[in-house]
Structures are given as C-alpha cells and as structure tokens.
Amino acid sequence: MLERENKISGVITWIGIINIAAGFILGLVFGRENVGLYSDTYEQIWSVTLLYWAAGFVSGMFFIGISEIIEQLHKINSKLGKEPEEDDLRLLSD
C-alpha cells in the first residue's frame, strides 16, 4: 500500500494516514468535557468523539482514494509508454 511509484501519490497517502490519526486524537481530546463544579472532573462526550472520528476517517480515506487514483493513472501511463511532447514540457515550465 505504501510502496508508490509516483511521489505525489505517496505524499497524498501519508496525508490521508495523518488525517485519520489526527481525527482519532482530536476526537479523544475535544470529546472530553469538564463536568466538575469545584474540581477537574471530565467525562467523555461520545457523540462529539464519534463525530471527530468519523470526519477524520472519511476525509483520510478520501485522500487515500485520490492517491490510489493518481497511482493507477501513473501505471496506465507507464504501460502506454507515452513520452511527454515538447508542447507539454513548454507548458509545464512556464
């Protein structure tokens, strides 16, 4: 999964993995609420926690999916053996 031929695809995959991990950690952190009046007593608000987990998972999988699409397009392009034309290179250098 993490062995990518295309560097951009690899970077986007890691962004997706970091996004999922950050969603999990932020769900644990922001899902806690102080309920003690005179003391620091915390409770986990599971609806908020699950919301962060779901959002992190969905957005992370979106990035991983986009990276897989880029990787597959790169493999198709490699199989076709198409070299970039001079016009393509000129547009990229502008």
mmCIF file with all atom_site columns, C-alpha atoms in Angstrom, residues 49-59:
data_model
loop_
_atom_site.group_PDB
_atom_site.id
_atom_site.type_symbol
_atom_site.label_atom_id
_atom_site.label_alt_id
_atom_site.label_comp_id
_atom_site.label_asym_id
_atom_site.label_entity_id
_atom_site.label_seq_id
_atom_site.pdbx_PDB_ins_code
_atom_site.Cartn_x
_atom_site.Cartn_y
_atom_site.Cartn_z
_atom_site.occupancy
_atom_site.B_iso_or_equiv
_atom_site.pdbx_formal_charge
_atom_site.auth_seq_id
_atom_site.auth_comp_id
_atom_site.auth_asym_id
_atom_site.auth_atom_id
_atom_site.pdbx_PDB_model_num
ATOM 1  C CA . THR A 1 49 ? -15.818 11.920 19.877 1.00 0.00 ? 49 THR A CA 1
ATOM 2  C CA . LEU A 1 50 ? -17.517 9.757  17.256 1.00 0.00 ? 50 LEU A CA 1
ATOM 3  C CA . LEU A 1 51 ? -18.145 12.812 15.090 1.00 0.00 ? 51 LEU A CA 1
ATOM 4  C CA . TYR A 1 52 ? -14.417 13.652 15.054 1.00 0.00 ? 52 TYR A CA 1
ATOM 5  C CA . TRP A 1 53 ? -13.526 10.005 14.418 1.00 0.00 ? 53 TRP A CA 1
ATOM 6  C CA . ALA A 1 54 ? -15.962 9.730  11.510 1.00 0.00 ? 54 ALA A CA 1
ATOM 7  C CA . ALA A 1 55 ? -14.850 13.025 9.968  1.00 0.00 ? 55 ALA A CA 1
ATOM 8  C CA . GLY A 1 56 ? -11.182 12.087 10.280 1.00 0.00 ? 56 GLY A CA 1
ATOM 9  C CA . PHE A 1 57 ? -11.780 8.648  8.790  1.00 0.00 ? 57 PHE A CA 1
ATOM 10 C CA . VAL A 1 58 ? -13.864 9.886  5.861  1.00 0.00 ? 58 VAL A CA 1
ATOM 11 C CA . SER A 1 59 ? -11.501 12.721 4.946  1.00 0.00 ? 59 SER A CA 1
#
